[in-house]
Amino acid sequence: MASGSCACRYIRYTTTTPPADPVYCHCIECRKQSGAPYQVWLDFPKDAIKWNVELSVWRSSETASRSFCPRCGSTMTMSLDKEPSTTAVAAGTLDIESEHLVRGPGMHIFYKEKAAWYVAPDDGSRKFDGWSE
Ligand SMILES: [Zn+2]
Ligand SMILES: [Zn+2]
């Protein structure tokens, strides 16, 4: 179905399902970790993703862990303790051939924490102050 990789291609993955709608997260952890005004996540069932190597994971908060490429530093995933059967994959890691699988407009979460200099486009996406209820 979908495929993707880190920037240096050391980490590669394929999925057996299409991604859920994109989630634009404006929380400070996503901002710091992505180096961008927000991180875009695509949820997949954990079992639907096949990785070519074991992911390097770090504990990013009391409720979540994130993974990255140990060679190039690309962010790969985020997993919430409360949703162990779901893996959020960084949308930018998708291969170009898989981009058509992403359906919008998606939703913005933790919009209340967004960078003061950034305003999301009025594209019909829903915006939530924190988690989407
Ligand atoms: Zn890499
Ligand atoms: Zn976040």
PDB file of C-alpha atoms and ligand atoms in Angstrom:
ATOM      1  CA  MET A   1       0.000   0.000   0.000  1.00  0.00           C
ATOM      2  CA  ALA A   2       2.020   2.981   1.249  1.00  0.00           C
ATOM      3  CA  SER A   3       5.804   3.122   1.468  1.00  0.00           C
ATOM      4  CA  GLY A   4       8.302   5.545   2.906  1.00  0.00           C
ATOM      5  CA  SER A   5      11.764   6.112   4.304  1.00  0.00           C
ATOM      6  CA  CYS A   6      13.975   8.440   6.295  1.00  0.00           C
ATOM      7  CA  ALA A   7      16.082  11.039   4.468  1.00  0.00           C
ATOM      8  CA  CYS A   8      19.117   8.739   4.064  1.00  0.00           C
ATOM      9  CA  ARG A   9      16.952   5.692   3.147  1.00  0.00           C
ATOM     10  CA  TYR A  10      18.480   3.573   5.949  1.00  0.00           C
ATOM     11  CA  ILE A  11      15.004   3.112   7.404  1.00  0.00           C
ATOM     12  CA  ARG A  12      12.271   1.965   5.042  1.00  0.00           C
ATOM     13  CA  TYR A  13       8.718   0.835   5.612  1.00  0.00           C
ATOM     14  CA  THR A  14       5.706  -0.452   3.792  1.00  0.00           C
ATOM     15  CA  THR A  15       2.122  -0.596   4.988  1.00  0.00           C
ATOM     16  CA  THR A  16      -0.808  -2.864   4.296  1.00  0.00           C
ATOM     17  CA  THR A  17      -3.421  -0.148   4.817  1.00  0.00           C
ATOM     18  CA  PRO A  18      -3.823   3.459   3.670  1.00  0.00           C
ATOM     19  CA  PRO A  19      -3.154   6.171   6.262  1.00  0.00           C
ATOM     20  CA  ALA A  20      -5.817   7.895   8.326  1.00  0.00           C
ATOM     21  CA  ASP A  21      -6.469  11.578   7.597  1.00  0.00           C
ATOM     22  CA  PRO A  22      -3.483  13.816   8.386  1.00  0.00           C
ATOM     23  CA  VAL A  23      -3.148  15.274  11.872  1.00  0.00           C
ATOM     24  CA  TYR A  24      -1.234  18.546  12.089  1.00  0.00           C
ATOM     25  CA  CYS A  25       0.169  18.762  15.619  1.00  0.00           C
ATOM     26  CA  HIS A  26       1.262  22.141  16.920  1.00  0.00           C
ATOM     27  CA  CYS A  27       2.387  20.994  20.382  1.00  0.00           C
ATOM     28  CA  ILE A  28       5.758  22.268  21.501  1.00  0.00           C
ATOM     29  CA  GLU A  29       7.294  18.793  21.396  1.00  0.00           C
ATOM     30  CA  CYS A  30       6.320  18.319  17.755  1.00  0.00           C
ATOM     31  CA  ARG A  31       7.584  21.770  16.911  1.00  0.00           C
ATOM     32  CA  LYS A  32      10.954  21.259  18.577  1.00  0.00           C
ATOM     33  CA  GLN A  33      11.401  17.752  17.290  1.00  0.00           C
ATOM     34  CA  SER A  34      10.455  18.560  13.685  1.00  0.00           C
ATOM     35  CA  GLY A  35      12.217  21.912  13.519  1.00  0.00           C
ATOM     36  CA  ALA A  36       9.067  23.194  11.833  1.00  0.00           C
ATOM     37  CA  PRO A  37       5.925  25.042  12.973  1.00  0.00           C
ATOM     38  CA  TYR A  38       4.113  21.692  13.290  1.00  0.00           C
ATOM     39  CA  GLN A  39       4.508  17.993  12.641  1.00  0.00           C
ATOM     40  CA  VAL A  40       2.130  16.111  10.386  1.00  0.00           C
ATOM     41  CA  TRP A  41       1.181  12.614  11.526  1.00  0.00           C
ATOM     42  CA  LEU A  42      -0.510   9.795   9.650  1.00  0.00           C
ATOM     43  CA  ASP A  43      -2.006   7.108  11.868  1.00  0.00           C
ATOM     44  CA  PHE A  44      -1.704   3.460  10.898  1.00  0.00           C
ATOM     45  CA  PRO A  45      -2.591   0.305  12.799  1.00  0.00           C
ATOM     46  CA  LYS A  46       0.728  -0.726  14.371  1.00  0.00           C
ATOM     47  CA  ASP A  47       0.495  -4.175  12.798  1.00  0.00           C
ATOM     48  CA  ALA A  48      -0.034  -2.691   9.332  1.00  0.00           C
ATOM     49  CA  ILE A  49       3.508  -1.294   9.123  1.00  0.00           C
ATOM     50  CA  LYS A  50       6.549  -3.394   8.242  1.00  0.00           C
ATOM     51  CA  TRP A  51       9.940  -1.855   9.065  1.00  0.00           C
ATOM     52  CA  ASN A  52      13.235  -2.988   7.531  1.00  0.00           C
ATOM     53  CA  VAL A  53      15.186  -2.285  10.738  1.00  0.00           C
ATOM     54  CA  GLU A  54      14.350  -1.857  14.384  1.00  0.00           C
ATOM     55  CA  LEU A  55      13.500   1.732  15.214  1.00  0.00           C
ATOM     56  CA  SER A  56      15.543   3.870  17.603  1.00  0.00           C
ATOM     57  CA  VAL A  57      13.078   5.118  20.190  1.00  0.00           C
ATOM     58  CA  TRP A  58      13.260   7.913  22.720  1.00  0.00           C
ATOM     59  CA  ARG A  59      10.857   8.813  25.464  1.00  0.00           C
ATOM     60  CA  SER A  60       9.572  12.285  24.537  1.00  0.00           C
ATOM     61  CA  SER A  61       7.060  12.811  27.341  1.00  0.00           C
ATOM     62  CA  GLU A  62       5.210  10.993  30.106  1.00  0.00           C
ATOM     63  CA  THR A  63       2.660   9.859  27.537  1.00  0.00           C
ATOM     64  CA  ALA A  64       4.529   9.300  24.290  1.00  0.00           C
ATOM     65  CA  SER A  65       7.609   7.863  22.597  1.00  0.00           C
ATOM     66  CA  ARG A  66       9.139   8.895  19.297  1.00  0.00           C
ATOM     67  CA  SER A  67      11.501   7.180  16.903  1.00  0.00           C
ATOM     68  CA  PHE A  68      14.150   8.480  14.555  1.00  0.00           C
ATOM     69  CA  CYS A  69      16.848   7.365  12.146  1.00  0.00           C
ATOM     70  CA  PRO A  70      20.158   6.902  14.018  1.00  0.00           C
ATOM     71  CA  ARG A  71      22.078   7.807  10.846  1.00  0.00           C
ATOM     72  CA  CYS A  72      20.342  10.914   9.506  1.00  0.00           C
ATOM     73  CA  GLY A  73      18.140  11.939  12.421  1.00  0.00           C
ATOM     74  CA  SER A  74      14.850  11.916  10.523  1.00  0.00           C
ATOM     75  CA  THR A  75      11.778  11.663  12.698  1.00  0.00           C
ATOM     76  CA  MET A  76       9.855   8.491  11.899  1.00  0.00           C
ATOM     77  CA  THR A  77       7.057   7.826  14.382  1.00  0.00           C
ATOM     78  CA  MET A  78       5.240   8.808  17.523  1.00  0.00           C
ATOM     79  CA  SER A  79       3.351   6.380  19.741  1.00  0.00           C
ATOM     80  CA  LEU A  80       1.005   7.222  22.571  1.00  0.00           C
ATOM     81  CA  ASP A  81       0.982   4.944  25.617  1.00  0.00           C
ATOM     82  CA  LYS A  82      -2.816   5.084  25.654  1.00  0.00           C
ATOM     83  CA  GLU A  83      -3.047   3.872  22.040  1.00  0.00           C
ATOM     84  CA  PRO A  84      -0.543   0.992  21.841  1.00  0.00           C
ATOM     85  CA  SER A  85      -2.098  -0.481  18.702  1.00  0.00           C
ATOM     86  CA  THR A  86      -1.650   2.733  16.676  1.00  0.00           C
ATOM     87  CA  THR A  87       1.538   4.189  15.213  1.00  0.00           C
ATOM     88  CA  ALA A  88       1.653   7.773  13.980  1.00  0.00           C
ATOM     89  CA  VAL A  89       4.097   8.043  11.083  1.00  0.00           C
ATOM     90  CA  ALA A  90       5.668  11.385  10.152  1.00  0.00           C
ATOM     91  CA  ALA A  91       3.874  12.269   6.914  1.00  0.00           C
ATOM     92  CA  GLY A  92       6.960  13.738   5.282  1.00  0.00           C
ATOM     93  CA  THR A  93       8.599  10.305   5.246  1.00  0.00           C
ATOM     94  CA  LEU A  94       6.122   8.975   2.680  1.00  0.00           C
ATOM     95  CA  ASP A  95       7.522   8.150  -0.743  1.00  0.00           C
ATOM     96  CA  ILE A  96       6.279  10.336  -3.584  1.00  0.00           C
ATOM     97  CA  GLU A  97       4.429   7.342  -5.058  1.00  0.00           C
ATOM     98  CA  SER A  98       2.318   7.089  -1.885  1.00  0.00           C
ATOM     99  CA  GLU A  99       1.334  10.722  -1.549  1.00  0.00           C
ATOM    100  CA  HIS A 100      -1.980  10.185  -3.341  1.00  0.00           C
ATOM    101  CA  LEU A 101      -3.092   7.991  -0.423  1.00  0.00           C
ATOM    102  CA  VAL A 102      -3.221  10.955   1.956  1.00  0.00           C
ATOM    103  CA  ARG A 103      -6.701  12.419   2.218  1.00  0.00           C
ATOM    104  CA  GLY A 104      -7.377  15.893   3.523  1.00  0.00           C
ATOM    105  CA  PRO A 105      -8.122  18.268   4.868  1.00  0.00           C
ATOM    106  CA  GLY A 106      -7.395  16.550   8.179  1.00  0.00           C
ATOM    107  CA  MET A 107      -7.236  18.351  11.473  1.00  0.00           C
ATOM    108  CA  HIS A 108      -4.992  20.575  13.530  1.00  0.00           C
ATOM    109  CA  ILE A 109      -4.466  19.647  17.181  1.00  0.00           C
ATOM    110  CA  PHE A 110      -2.908  21.655  20.003  1.00  0.00           C
ATOM    111  CA  TYR A 111      -3.624  24.649  17.791  1.00  0.00           C
ATOM    112  CA  LYS A 112      -3.666  26.771  20.936  1.00  0.00           C
ATOM    113  CA  GLU A 113       0.078  26.078  21.267  1.00  0.00           C
ATOM    114  CA  LYS A 114       0.918  26.942  17.673  1.00  0.00           C
ATOM    115  CA  ALA A 115       3.871  29.166  16.799  1.00  0.00           C
ATOM    116  CA  ALA A 116       2.793  32.788  17.065  1.00  0.00           C
ATOM    117  CA  TRP A 117       4.141  33.485  13.583  1.00  0.00           C
ATOM    118  CA  TYR A 118       2.216  30.683  11.899  1.00  0.00           C
ATOM    119  CA  VAL A 119      -1.419  30.752  10.748  1.00  0.00           C
ATOM    120  CA  ALA A 120      -2.928  27.644   9.189  1.00  0.00           C
ATOM    121  CA  PRO A 121      -4.681  28.055   5.827  1.00  0.00           C
ATOM    122  CA  ASP A 122      -8.453  28.205   5.796  1.00  0.00           C
ATOM    123  CA  ASP A 123      -8.780  24.904   3.947  1.00  0.00           C
ATOM    124  CA  GLY A 124     -11.690  23.355   5.781  1.00  0.00           C
ATOM    125  CA  SER A 125      -9.535  21.497   8.268  1.00  0.00           C
ATOM    126  CA  ARG A 126     -10.828  21.300  11.817  1.00  0.00           C
ATOM    127  CA  LYS A 127      -8.825  22.971  14.563  1.00  0.00           C
ATOM    128  CA  PHE A 128      -8.702  21.857  18.185  1.00  0.00           C
ATOM    129  CA  ASP A 129      -7.080  23.665  21.109  1.00  0.00           C
ATOM    130  CA  GLY A 130      -5.753  20.355  22.443  1.00  0.00           C
ATOM    131  CA  TRP A 131      -6.529  16.760  21.552  1.00  0.00           C
ATOM    132  CA  SER A 132      -9.424  16.234  19.164  1.00  0.00           C
ATOM    133  CA  GLU A 133     -12.104  15.335  21.704  1.00  0.00           C
TER     134      GLU A 133
HETATM  135 ZN    ZN B   1      18.152   7.960   7.802  1.00  0.00          ZN
HETATM  136 ZN    ZN B   2       2.513  17.074  18.992  1.00  0.00          ZN
END
